[in-house]
Tab-separated table of C-alpha atoms in Angstrom:
chain	number	residue	atom	x	y	z
A	4	UNK	CA	28.935	-24.070	33.864
A	5	UNK	CA	27.650	-23.268	30.360
A	6	UNK	CA	28.851	-20.196	28.202
A	7	UNK	CA	27.038	-18.819	25.144
A	8	UNK	CA	29.385	-17.599	22.576
A	9	UNK	CA	28.083	-15.448	19.843
A	10	UNK	CA	28.606	-17.371	16.469
A	11	UNK	CA	27.438	-14.363	14.050
A	12	UNK	CA	30.889	-14.135	12.035
A	13	UNK	CA	34.200	-14.336	12.999
A	14	UNK	CA	36.803	-16.793	15.385
A	15	UNK	CA	33.994	-18.137	17.406
A	16	UNK	CA	34.766	-21.694	16.728
A	17	UNK	CA	38.666	-20.774	18.773
A	18	UNK	CA	36.825	-19.710	21.645
A	19	UNK	CA	34.862	-23.069	21.776
A	20	UNK	CA	38.178	-24.920	21.734
A	21	UNK	CA	39.545	-22.736	24.832
A	22	UNK	CA	36.715	-23.466	26.650
A	23	UNK	CA	36.735	-27.019	26.075
A	24	UNK	CA	40.516	-27.046	27.000
A	25	UNK	CA	39.593	-25.924	30.313
A	26	UNK	CA	36.490	-29.087	30.199
A	27	UNK	CA	33.832	-25.603	30.370
A	28	UNK	CA	30.826	-26.725	27.667
A	29	UNK	CA	29.617	-23.914	25.257
A	30	UNK	CA	27.016	-23.494	22.772
A	31	UNK	CA	26.539	-21.234	19.843
A	32	UNK	CA	24.348	-18.084	19.716
A	33	UNK	CA	23.180	-17.497	15.974
A	34	UNK	CA	19.742	-16.543	16.012
A	35	UNK	CA	16.658	-15.154	18.800
A	36	UNK	CA	15.942	-18.474	19.551
A	37	UNK	CA	19.820	-19.578	20.783
A	38	UNK	CA	19.340	-16.473	23.578
A	39	UNK	CA	16.484	-18.390	25.299
A	40	UNK	CA	18.608	-20.978	26.202
A	41	UNK	CA	20.106	-20.568	29.742
A	42	UNK	CA	23.723	-19.264	29.854
A	43	UNK	CA	26.190	-18.170	32.801
A	44	UNK	CA	28.732	-16.614	30.433
A	45	UNK	CA	28.687	-14.918	27.125
A	46	UNK	CA	31.811	-14.524	25.198
A	47	UNK	CA	32.148	-12.061	22.007
A	48	UNK	CA	34.792	-13.159	19.649
A	49	UNK	CA	36.984	-11.329	16.876
A	50	UNK	CA	35.550	-10.431	13.526
A	51	UNK	CA	34.523	-7.730	11.888
A	52	UNK	CA	32.079	-5.406	14.417
A	53	UNK	CA	29.641	-3.822	11.417
A	54	UNK	CA	29.464	-7.485	9.900
A	55	UNK	CA	28.231	-8.802	13.735
A	56	UNK	CA	26.445	-5.740	14.809
A	57	UNK	CA	24.216	-5.400	12.028
A	58	UNK	CA	23.462	-9.331	12.275
A	59	UNK	CA	23.383	-8.484	16.160
A	60	UNK	CA	20.308	-6.068	14.820
A	61	UNK	CA	18.544	-7.906	12.685
A	62	UNK	CA	18.673	-11.136	14.337
A	63	UNK	CA	16.800	-9.741	17.009
A	64	UNK	CA	20.020	-10.896	19.359
A	65	UNK	CA	20.793	-7.046	20.423
A	66	UNK	CA	18.043	-6.130	23.274
A	67	UNK	CA	18.115	-9.374	24.748
A	68	UNK	CA	21.699	-9.626	24.956
A	69	UNK	CA	21.904	-6.472	25.904
A	70	UNK	CA	19.361	-6.766	29.046
A	71	UNK	CA	21.354	-10.363	29.783
A	72	UNK	CA	24.610	-7.849	30.032
A	73	UNK	CA	22.398	-5.350	31.901
A	74	UNK	CA	21.279	-7.391	34.363
A	75	UNK	CA	25.279	-8.815	35.333
A	76	UNK	CA	25.821	-11.993	33.030
A	77	UNK	CA	29.616	-12.008	32.806
A	78	UNK	CA	30.521	-10.814	29.199
A	79	UNK	CA	33.922	-11.573	27.721
A	80	UNK	CA	34.938	-9.567	24.159
A	81	UNK	CA	38.066	-9.542	22.234
A	82	UNK	CA	38.754	-7.342	19.946
A	83	UNK	CA	35.198	-6.773	17.986
A	84	UNK	CA	33.888	-7.955	20.811
A	85	UNK	CA	35.335	-4.356	22.534
A	86	UNK	CA	33.670	-2.688	19.803
A	87	UNK	CA	30.484	-4.499	20.134
A	88	UNK	CA	30.665	-3.655	24.203
A	89	UNK	CA	31.654	0.137	23.778
A	90	UNK	CA	29.752	3.059	24.827
A	91	UNK	CA	31.662	5.221	22.263
A	92	UNK	CA	33.612	4.614	19.291
A	93	UNK	CA	35.865	7.366	18.739
A	94	UNK	CA	36.002	6.867	15.030
A	95	UNK	CA	32.509	5.184	14.095
A	96	UNK	CA	29.326	6.619	14.851
A	97	UNK	CA	27.512	3.094	15.255
A	98	UNK	CA	27.766	1.547	18.672
A	99	UNK	CA	26.019	-1.405	19.634
A	100	UNK	CA	25.426	-3.304	22.622
A	101	UNK	CA	26.946	-0.515	24.594
A	102	UNK	CA	26.923	-1.102	27.670
A	103	UNK	CA	30.324	-0.662	28.729
A	104	UNK	CA	31.927	2.486	29.732
A	105	UNK	CA	35.250	2.485	27.357
A	106	UNK	CA	35.875	4.997	24.583
A	107	UNK	CA	37.353	2.537	21.682
A	108	UNK	CA	39.136	3.182	18.747
A	109	UNK	CA	38.678	1.285	15.431
A	110	UNK	CA	41.206	-0.041	13.263
A	111	UNK	CA	43.678	1.845	15.573
A	112	UNK	CA	46.973	0.047	14.743
A	113	UNK	CA	45.930	0.660	10.864
A	114	UNK	CA	45.182	-1.954	8.053
A	115	UNK	CA	46.642	-5.243	8.205
A	116	UNK	CA	50.238	-4.341	8.007
A	117	UNK	CA	49.695	-2.874	11.108
A	118	UNK	CA	48.946	-6.153	13.351
A	119	UNK	CA	51.273	-7.607	15.328
A	120	UNK	CA	52.420	-9.760	18.339
A	121	UNK	CA	53.730	-9.418	21.521
A	122	UNK	CA	53.806	-9.626	24.991
A	123	UNK	CA	53.000	-7.217	28.365
A	124	UNK	CA	52.152	-8.069	31.863
A	125	UNK	CA	48.851	-7.584	32.714
A	126	UNK	CA	47.216	-6.760	36.678
A	127	UNK	CA	47.444	-9.837	37.872
A	128	UNK	CA	47.363	-11.553	35.156
A	129	UNK	CA	51.126	-12.287	34.749
A	130	UNK	CA	52.204	-12.172	31.070
A	131	UNK	CA	50.539	-12.364	28.152
A	132	UNK	CA	51.035	-12.987	24.579
A	133	UNK	CA	49.094	-10.575	22.891
A	134	UNK	CA	47.991	-11.164	18.820
A	135	UNK	CA	46.581	-7.805	17.865
A	136	UNK	CA	44.730	-7.889	14.153
A	137	UNK	CA	43.803	-4.588	12.679
A	138	UNK	CA	42.919	-4.438	16.025
A	139	UNK	CA	41.298	-0.796	18.305
A	140	UNK	CA	42.478	0.177	21.616
A	141	UNK	CA	40.601	1.783	24.652
A	142	UNK	CA	41.514	5.434	24.481
A	143	UNK	CA	39.873	5.813	27.998
A	144	UNK	CA	37.554	4.562	30.075
A	145	UNK	CA	34.908	5.811	33.054
A	146	UNK	CA	32.707	4.979	35.518
A	147	UNK	CA	34.320	1.844	37.386
A	148	UNK	CA	35.948	0.535	34.797
A	149	UNK	CA	39.720	-0.679	35.439
A	150	UNK	CA	42.457	-0.710	33.286
A	151	UNK	CA	43.645	-4.500	33.237
A	152	UNK	CA	46.661	-4.415	30.790
A	153	UNK	CA	48.730	-1.666	28.377
A	154	UNK	CA	50.765	-1.666	25.668
A	155	UNK	CA	52.390	0.890	24.009
A	156	UNK	CA	50.967	3.059	26.417
A	157	UNK	CA	47.732	2.102	24.982
A	158	UNK	CA	44.772	0.610	27.038
A	159	UNK	CA	44.115	-3.064	25.466
A	160	UNK	CA	42.398	-4.997	28.245
A	161	UNK	CA	40.090	-3.782	31.059
A	162	UNK	CA	36.869	-4.725	32.927
A	163	UNK	CA	34.228	-2.851	34.653
A	164	UNK	CA	32.106	-5.407	36.775
A	165	UNK	CA	30.884	-8.093	35.202
A	166	UNK	CA	32.297	-7.081	31.619
A	167	UNK	CA	35.624	-8.112	30.767
A	168	UNK	CA	37.250	-6.990	27.428
A	169	UNK	CA	40.812	-7.156	25.209
A	170	UNK	CA	41.760	-5.893	21.974
A	171	UNK	CA	44.257	-8.762	21.656
A	172	UNK	CA	43.212	-12.456	20.978
A	173	UNK	CA	43.845	-14.562	23.951
A	174	UNK	CA	42.149	-17.731	21.892
A	175	UNK	CA	44.755	-17.085	18.542
A	176	UNK	CA	47.124	-18.114	21.398
A	177	UNK	CA	47.674	-21.068	23.263
A	178	UNK	CA	47.472	-19.301	26.647
A	179	UNK	CA	44.497	-19.861	28.635
A	180	UNK	CA	45.070	-16.872	31.082
A	181	UNK	CA	42.372	-14.620	30.651
A	182	UNK	CA	40.203	-17.386	29.336
A	183	UNK	CA	40.576	-18.908	33.625
A	184	UNK	CA	39.963	-15.225	34.684
A	185	UNK	CA	36.775	-15.018	32.895
A	186	UNK	CA	35.496	-18.079	34.070
A	187	UNK	CA	36.216	-16.717	37.594
A	188	UNK	CA	34.236	-13.612	37.205
A	189	UNK	CA	31.495	-16.296	36.165
A	190	UNK	CA	32.151	-18.654	39.334
A	191	UNK	CA	31.886	-14.855	41.590
A	192	UNK	CA	28.728	-14.418	40.332
A	193	UNK	CA	27.501	-17.776	40.557
A	194	UNK	CA	28.468	-18.163	44.318
A	195	UNK	CA	26.822	-14.599	45.052
A	196	UNK	CA	23.797	-15.523	43.005
A	197	UNK	CA	23.375	-18.573	45.742
A	198	UNK	CA	24.737	-16.980	48.627
A	199	UNK	CA	22.131	-14.121	47.978
A	200	UNK	CA	19.010	-16.480	46.986
A	201	UNK	CA	16.325	-16.531	49.703
A	202	UNK	CA	16.054	-19.827	51.418
A	203	UNK	CA	12.564	-21.282	50.619
A	204	UNK	CA	10.896	-22.992	53.724
A	205	UNK	CA	8.146	-25.205	52.941
A	206	UNK	CA	5.190	-25.538	55.238
A	207	UNK	CA	5.181	-28.940	57.509
A	208	UNK	CA	2.255	-30.862	57.620
B	29	UNK	CA	63.755	-8.433	4.815
B	30	UNK	CA	62.534	-11.373	4.467
B	31	UNK	CA	58.891	-11.392	6.657
B	32	UNK	CA	59.232	-13.436	9.705
B	33	UNK	CA	57.419	-16.496	10.504
B	34	UNK	CA	55.000	-14.289	13.329
B	35	UNK	CA	54.208	-12.309	9.823
B	36	UNK	CA	52.570	-15.210	8.725
B	37	UNK	CA	51.196	-16.405	11.597
B	38	UNK	CA	49.505	-12.959	11.986
B	39	UNK	CA	47.898	-13.265	8.036
B	40	UNK	CA	46.442	-16.490	9.252
B	41	UNK	CA	44.707	-15.033	11.857
B	42	UNK	CA	43.268	-12.387	9.728
B	43	UNK	CA	41.593	-15.121	7.436
B	44	UNK	CA	40.651	-16.346	10.894
B	45	UNK	CA	38.653	-13.577	11.856
B	46	UNK	CA	37.148	-13.276	8.453
B	47	UNK	CA	35.310	-16.704	8.942
B	48	UNK	CA	31.733	-16.682	8.954
B	49	UNK	CA	31.241	-14.013	6.392
B	50	UNK	CA	31.089	-12.467	3.360
B	51	UNK	CA	33.864	-11.035	0.857
B	52	UNK	CA	31.993	-9.333	-1.924
B	53	UNK	CA	33.634	-8.045	-5.529
B	54	UNK	CA	33.039	-4.118	-5.493
B	55	UNK	CA	34.094	-1.809	-8.473
B	56	UNK	CA	33.144	1.430	-7.000
B	57	UNK	CA	33.593	3.477	-3.878
B	58	UNK	CA	29.229	3.149	-3.612
B	59	UNK	CA	29.230	-0.399	-4.174
B	60	UNK	CA	31.866	-0.714	-1.278
B	61	UNK	CA	29.493	1.328	1.020
B	62	UNK	CA	26.649	-0.983	-0.165
B	63	UNK	CA	28.529	-4.398	0.930
B	64	UNK	CA	29.757	-2.639	4.069
B	65	UNK	CA	26.282	-1.979	5.163
B	66	UNK	CA	25.117	-5.408	3.917
B	67	UNK	CA	27.297	-6.710	6.556
B	68	UNK	CA	30.166	-8.067	4.513
B	69	UNK	CA	33.294	-8.966	6.214
B	70	UNK	CA	35.616	-7.871	3.494
B	71	UNK	CA	35.222	-6.546	-0.270
B	72	UNK	CA	37.637	-7.146	-3.553
B	73	UNK	CA	38.141	-4.117	-5.207
B	74	UNK	CA	38.153	-4.523	-8.623
B	75	UNK	CA	38.078	-2.385	-12.218
B	76	UNK	CA	35.316	-5.236	-13.371
B	77	UNK	CA	33.824	-8.222	-11.789
B	78	UNK	CA	34.311	-11.215	-13.492
B	79	UNK	CA	31.131	-11.708	-15.723
B	80	UNK	CA	32.389	-8.284	-17.651
B	81	UNK	CA	35.749	-9.548	-17.500
B	82	UNK	CA	34.376	-12.228	-19.073
B	83	UNK	CA	32.091	-10.260	-21.566
B	84	UNK	CA	35.224	-8.227	-22.143
B	85	UNK	CA	37.547	-10.737	-23.076
B	86	UNK	CA	41.596	-9.377	-23.894
B	87	UNK	CA	44.085	-9.060	-21.033
B	88	UNK	CA	42.822	-8.424	-17.900
B	89	UNK	CA	45.454	-6.895	-15.300
B	90	UNK	CA	45.487	-5.549	-11.625
B	91	UNK	CA	43.227	-2.259	-11.229
B	92	UNK	CA	44.526	1.442	-11.187
B	93	UNK	CA	45.694	1.620	-7.608
B	94	UNK	CA	44.258	5.364	-7.208
B	95	UNK	CA	40.645	3.286	-7.467
B	96	UNK	CA	41.663	0.902	-5.006
B	97	UNK	CA	42.506	3.152	-2.530
B	98	UNK	CA	39.387	5.584	-3.245
B	99	UNK	CA	37.558	1.874	-2.007
B	100	UNK	CA	39.880	1.520	1.202
B	101	UNK	CA	39.128	5.344	2.442
B	102	UNK	CA	35.278	4.138	2.049
B	103	UNK	CA	35.245	1.706	4.334
B	104	UNK	CA	36.529	0.701	6.948
B	105	UNK	CA	36.169	-3.419	6.804
B	106	UNK	CA	39.378	-5.088	5.009
B	107	UNK	CA	39.766	-4.299	1.117
B	108	UNK	CA	41.420	-6.843	-0.816
B	109	UNK	CA	42.512	-6.977	-4.346
B	110	UNK	CA	43.563	-9.090	-7.168
B	111	UNK	CA	46.692	-9.591	-9.081
B	112	UNK	CA	47.492	-11.509	-11.972
B	113	UNK	CA	48.835	-15.020	-11.217
B	114	UNK	CA	52.997	-14.795	-10.986
B	115	UNK	CA	52.772	-11.144	-11.683
B	116	UNK	CA	55.270	-10.064	-8.225
B	117	UNK	CA	55.418	-6.796	-8.973
B	118	UNK	CA	51.855	-6.037	-8.860
B	119	UNK	CA	51.680	-7.793	-6.065
B	120	UNK	CA	54.525	-5.278	-4.543
B	121	UNK	CA	52.426	-2.516	-5.834
B	122	UNK	CA	49.319	-3.687	-3.666
B	123	UNK	CA	51.866	-4.328	-0.803
B	124	UNK	CA	52.813	-1.036	-1.346
B	125	UNK	CA	49.246	0.841	-1.164
B	126	UNK	CA	49.382	-1.098	2.165
B	127	UNK	CA	46.322	-3.322	0.649
B	128	UNK	CA	44.586	-6.291	3.724
B	129	UNK	CA	44.854	-9.309	1.225
B	130	UNK	CA	46.006	-9.872	-2.194
B	131	UNK	CA	44.528	-12.322	-4.189
B	132	UNK	CA	46.571	-14.001	-7.028
B	133	UNK	CA	43.854	-14.702	-8.953
B	134	UNK	CA	42.608	-16.974	-12.386
B	135	UNK	CA	40.307	-14.226	-13.036
B	136	UNK	CA	42.979	-12.115	-14.164
B	137	UNK	CA	45.017	-13.264	-17.437
B	138	UNK	CA	47.929	-15.147	-15.987
B	139	UNK	CA	51.527	-13.251	-16.134
B	140	UNK	CA	53.240	-16.832	-15.457
B	141	UNK	CA	52.365	-20.201	-16.795
B	142	UNK	CA	54.840	-21.772	-14.879
B	143	UNK	CA	55.257	-20.029	-11.296
B	144	UNK	CA	53.204	-18.308	-9.245
B	145	UNK	CA	54.379	-15.912	-6.740
B	146	UNK	CA	56.975	-16.538	-4.031
B	147	UNK	CA	54.334	-15.385	-1.471
B	148	UNK	CA	57.185	-15.948	1.432
B	149	UNK	CA	58.854	-12.522	0.466
B	150	UNK	CA	55.983	-10.660	1.025
B	151	UNK	CA	54.592	-9.116	4.610
B	152	UNK	CA	51.152	-8.745	3.044
B	153	UNK	CA	48.657	-11.542	3.008
B	154	UNK	CA	47.506	-13.887	-0.020
B	155	UNK	CA	44.391	-15.849	-0.914
B	156	UNK	CA	45.089	-17.868	-3.633
B	157	UNK	CA	42.516	-20.384	-5.485
B	158	UNK	CA	42.803	-24.537	-5.693
B	159	UNK	CA	40.764	-27.240	-6.873
B	160	UNK	CA	41.857	-30.168	-5.573
B	161	UNK	CA	44.481	-30.291	-2.868
B	162	UNK	CA	47.340	-30.912	-4.567
B	163	UNK	CA	46.728	-27.335	-6.107
B	164	UNK	CA	45.908	-25.828	-2.094
B	165	UNK	CA	48.853	-27.615	-0.737
B	166	UNK	CA	51.593	-25.562	-3.515
B	167	UNK	CA	49.958	-22.699	-2.729
B	168	UNK	CA	50.045	-22.799	0.932
B	169	UNK	CA	53.781	-23.850	0.053
B	170	UNK	CA	54.646	-20.791	-1.908
B	171	UNK	CA	53.011	-18.669	1.288
B	172	UNK	CA	49.283	-18.033	0.904
B	173	UNK	CA	47.739	-17.606	4.384
B	174	UNK	CA	43.920	-18.563	3.405
B	175	UNK	CA	42.429	-21.080	0.524
B	176	UNK	CA	39.358	-20.787	-1.852
B	177	UNK	CA	37.903	-23.071	-4.372
B	178	UNK	CA	38.400	-21.326	-8.155
B	179	UNK	CA	34.534	-21.957	-8.944
B	180	UNK	CA	34.471	-20.706	-12.446
B	181	UNK	CA	34.095	-16.624	-11.943
B	182	UNK	CA	31.362	-14.925	-13.114
B	183	UNK	CA	29.158	-17.404	-14.838
B	184	UNK	CA	26.714	-17.552	-11.421
B	185	UNK	CA	26.941	-21.889	-11.880
B	186	UNK	CA	27.617	-23.365	-8.713
B	187	UNK	CA	28.799	-26.496	-9.669
B	188	UNK	CA	32.701	-26.104	-9.989
B	189	UNK	CA	32.902	-24.567	-6.775
B	190	UNK	CA	31.042	-27.852	-5.310
B	191	UNK	CA	33.726	-29.849	-7.416
B	192	UNK	CA	36.586	-28.408	-5.756
B	193	UNK	CA	35.348	-28.218	-2.422
B	194	UNK	CA	34.379	-32.066	-2.409
B	195	UNK	CA	37.455	-32.913	-4.533
B	196	UNK	CA	39.737	-31.081	-1.446
B	197	UNK	CA	37.607	-32.829	1.339
B	198	UNK	CA	37.815	-36.598	-0.001
B	199	UNK	CA	41.782	-36.115	-0.859
B	200	UNK	CA	42.247	-35.119	2.927
B	201	UNK	CA	39.922	-38.463	3.787
B	202	UNK	CA	42.023	-40.150	1.909
B	203	UNK	CA	44.826	-39.078	3.474
B	204	UNK	CA	44.023	-40.383	6.790
B	205	UNK	CA	44.215	-44.097	5.760
B	206	UNK	CA	47.943	-43.787	4.547
B	207	UNK	CA	50.995	-45.246	6.463
B	208	UNK	CA	53.580	-43.146	7.053
B	209	UNK	CA	55.209	-44.350	3.922
B	210	UNK	CA	52.468	-44.042	1.878
B	211	UNK	CA	52.364	-40.229	2.785
B	212	UNK	CA	56.653	-40.190	2.394
B	213	UNK	CA	56.020	-41.208	-1.137
B	214	UNK	CA	53.227	-39.479	-2.144
B	215	UNK	CA	55.501	-36.187	-0.772
B	216	UNK	CA	57.651	-37.250	-3.565
B	217	UNK	CA	55.199	-37.165	-6.011
B	218	UNK	CA	53.159	-33.955	-5.950
B	219	UNK	CA	56.454	-32.489	-4.497
B	220	UNK	CA	55.190	-31.303	-1.321
B	221	UNK	CA	56.484	-31.669	2.147
B	222	UNK	CA	56.321	-34.507	4.060
B	223	UNK	CA	56.018	-32.682	7.111
B	224	UNK	CA	52.723	-30.445	5.236
B	225	UNK	CA	51.124	-33.151	4.273
B	226	UNK	CA	51.299	-35.256	7.923
B	227	UNK	CA	50.162	-32.048	9.375
B	228	UNK	CA	47.190	-32.438	7.397
B	229	UNK	CA	46.704	-36.106	8.073
B	230	UNK	CA	46.684	-34.809	11.899
B	231	UNK	CA	44.559	-32.380	11.505
B	232	UNK	CA	41.893	-33.791	9.041
B	233	UNK	CA	41.841	-29.768	6.984
B	234	UNK	CA	44.015	-27.904	5.742
B	235	UNK	CA	46.107	-25.717	7.726
B	236	UNK	CA	44.798	-22.045	6.775
B	237	UNK	CA	41.342	-20.637	6.166
B	238	UNK	CA	39.311	-22.111	3.677
B	239	UNK	CA	36.964	-20.236	1.654
B	240	UNK	CA	34.433	-21.029	-1.321
B	241	UNK	CA	34.588	-19.115	-4.672
B	242	UNK	CA	33.240	-18.767	-8.053
B	243	UNK	CA	29.820	-19.229	-9.000
B	244	UNK	CA	27.757	-17.802	-5.664
B	245	UNK	CA	24.531	-16.168	-6.742
B	246	UNK	CA	22.153	-16.782	-4.040
B	247	UNK	CA	21.329	-17.503	-0.518
B	248	UNK	CA	20.554	-21.125	-1.212
B	249	UNK	CA	24.455	-21.188	-2.930
B	250	UNK	CA	26.119	-19.658	-0.557
B	251	UNK	CA	24.554	-21.853	2.676
B	252	UNK	CA	25.324	-24.824	0.145
B	253	UNK	CA	29.082	-24.009	0.077
B	254	UNK	CA	28.871	-23.787	3.923
B	255	UNK	CA	27.171	-26.789	4.389
B	256	UNK	CA	29.856	-28.312	2.368
B	257	UNK	CA	32.237	-27.658	4.672
B	258	UNK	CA	33.616	-23.777	3.461
B	259	UNK	CA	34.594	-21.558	6.267
B	260	UNK	CA	32.823	-18.360	4.501
B	261	UNK	CA	31.912	-17.010	0.920
B	262	UNK	CA	33.582	-15.420	-1.641
B	263	UNK	CA	30.462	-13.587	-3.855
B	264	UNK	CA	31.588	-11.880	-7.230
B	265	UNK	CA	29.224	-11.008	-10.192
B	266	UNK	CA	26.123	-12.520	-7.998
B	267	UNK	CA	25.518	-8.989	-6.203
B	268	UNK	CA	25.547	-6.501	-8.204
B	269	UNK	CA	25.130	-8.132	-11.750
B	270	UNK	CA	21.828	-8.887	-9.632
B	271	UNK	CA	18.450	-6.740	-9.670
B	272	UNK	CA	18.137	-5.505	-5.715
B	273	UNK	CA	21.791	-6.195	-4.812
B	274	UNK	CA	21.230	-4.339	-1.354
B	275	UNK	CA	18.650	-7.083	-0.262
B	276	UNK	CA	20.450	-9.682	-1.917
B	277	UNK	CA	24.020	-8.652	0.124
B	278	UNK	CA	22.192	-8.877	3.328
B	279	UNK	CA	20.174	-11.733	2.332
B	280	UNK	CA	23.751	-13.851	1.581
B	281	UNK	CA	25.375	-12.423	4.540
B	282	UNK	CA	22.444	-13.915	6.800
B	283	UNK	CA	22.503	-16.939	5.242
B	284	UNK	CA	25.925	-17.873	5.611
B	285	UNK	CA	25.702	-17.345	9.386
B	286	UNK	CA	22.586	-19.554	9.244
B	287	UNK	CA	23.539	-21.964	7.111
B	288	UNK	CA	21.721	-24.767	8.152
B	289	UNK	CA	18.303	-23.179	9.002
B	290	UNK	CA	16.216	-23.843	6.083
B	291	UNK	CA	13.004	-21.816	7.475
B	292	UNK	CA	15.004	-18.578	7.884
B	293	UNK	CA	16.761	-19.843	4.216
B	294	UNK	CA	13.682	-19.923	2.896
B	295	UNK	CA	12.513	-16.380	4.214
B	296	UNK	CA	15.600	-14.892	2.646
B	297	UNK	CA	15.449	-16.286	-0.734
B	298	UNK	CA	12.309	-14.870	-0.963
B	299	UNK	CA	11.561	-11.523	-3.109
B	300	UNK	CA	15.381	-11.154	-4.341
B	301	UNK	CA	13.721	-10.255	-7.755
B	302	UNK	CA	16.324	-11.523	-10.510
B	303	UNK	CA	19.177	-13.192	-10.325
B	304	UNK	CA	22.360	-12.096	-12.002
B	305	UNK	CA	21.763	-14.089	-15.581
B	306	UNK	CA	24.341	-16.862	-15.509
B	307	UNK	CA	25.919	-19.170	-18.600
B	308	UNK	CA	26.178	-22.980	-17.829
B	309	UNK	CA	29.929	-23.796	-18.066
B	310	UNK	CA	29.231	-25.917	-21.332
B	311	UNK	CA	28.394	-22.779	-22.731
B	312	UNK	CA	31.920	-20.814	-22.015
B	313	UNK	CA	34.883	-20.991	-23.891
B	314	UNK	CA	37.320	-20.029	-21.244
B	315	UNK	CA	37.514	-22.135	-18.362
B	316	UNK	CA	39.209	-19.631	-15.528
B	317	UNK	CA	39.785	-22.768	-12.691
B	318	UNK	CA	42.049	-23.717	-15.221
B	319	UNK	CA	44.508	-20.935	-15.281
B	320	UNK	CA	47.430	-21.885	-12.901
B	321	UNK	CA	46.867	-25.333	-12.290
B	322	UNK	CA	50.844	-26.129	-11.709
C-alpha cells in the first residue's frame, strides 16, 4: 500500500510520520508529474486552504486529483483538506476539488485565540483527541454523507463513500485511530478491486 | 490567569500549519488582498516595511491597532503583527485585538535592552528572531512558539539569514556528540534548562517550527533558505518594494513549495521585473540583527 500526501503547503510531514508508525509507505505530491505515480490513497493535510487551492490549480494538480477521487480513490482531508473537498463553503465563494457533499464554514471558531483541544466520541471510533486550529466545521451534509463525530453540536468528522474528512488534526496527536480507519477504507477498496477484476484466461496451446 | 500548557501546544500547532508557506509583510488592506491572492499562508501587518523603517530612521513602534484591524477584516488567512522587544504592553494590545501571532521584532526599536517579553503570560502565540542556537533557546524558554532567523531586514541581502540558519544547525549538530555532563555544563554556561537542551540533542531540531526571515527578495533566495532547512519563509520588503509585486509574490510561493526543482525555479525566476534595489550589509550603519541579542 502506498499513500500520496499533498505537500503544497502545511502540515504534510506530520501525516507521513503517522503513516510510518503504521508501517505504511507514502510520498509527497508537489507537482503534476508526481500524480502520475500510482497511489492507493490520498491525504490532504492541514494548512491554509487559500494557499493550497491556488497551488493546486497553478501547478496542474487540481484536475488529475479530482478525477482520481471521482474514480473512487480513498481520500482523507484534515482541516484545510476538508475545505478542499467541500462542495460548498458558506463564507467563501471559492471551492476547490469540490467532490464531497458537505457545506463547510471556514475559520468557524474565530482566530487563533479560538483554537482549542478536546475529546469526543466518534461513531465506531471510540474517544478521539481533537485539536482544532483556526478550524472549520461542517454546517450540513447531504447525499450519502454520514456524520462520524460532533463537537459542541457541530459536525467535525464525516464520510461519503471514499471520502473522509475531519475538521480537527489527528496528525497533531499521538492517536492513530482515524488514520487506521482511513487505511481500512483503502483495504476495503483494494479487496473490491480484486474481486471485481475480470479473470484473464490465456489460450492454451 | 496564566495560559495552560495546552494553549502553548495549540500555538506551536498553528506554526505547523504555516509550514511550507510564505508570510508576507503588508501595509494596507489592498496589499493584504494581493498577498492572499498570491498564495501567502499569513500576512504581517505593519505601517512601514523594513526598508522604509531603515530609510526613515527614528523610533519605530507597534502599528496603529486600527490599521491592523483593517487588514484582519480584509483577509481570511492568519494576521501577524510586530511589537517592540520587551514591550509587553504593545503585546497586550495586540492580544486584545485577537492577532493570530505576535512577532517580537528587532525591526522595531527595542523597548528593553535587558529583557524580552515573558511570553508564557500570554495566550496568543509569539514568533521571535534568533541568529544562533543560544538565542533561539532563550526565546523558546521565554515562551516563543515559533523561531525565525533575524537576517538583516529591509536590505534585500540574504547573507545574514544564511549565516543564522547555518549557525543554528551547526550548533545543533555539535550537541549530538556531547556527553550528559558536557550538556549539563553547557546548560549552566548559557543559562538554558538541561531538559530543553537534552530534547534538542535527542531530536536534532528545535522543538518549534523554524522559518527564515530577512533579505529574501527572489524565488531563488526563498528556495535557498528552504534547501538550507528552513520550514517556510517571511518576505518583507522584497515583494512590495519590487516592480511587479503580484507576480513576484506568486513566484516566491511556488518556489517554497518546489524548492528543489531547478527547472521550475528557472521558469519562476523569468520576467519578474526589477527586484528591490537592496543594500549590502557593509553599507548599512544599523544592524537590526544585533538588537535583542541577550
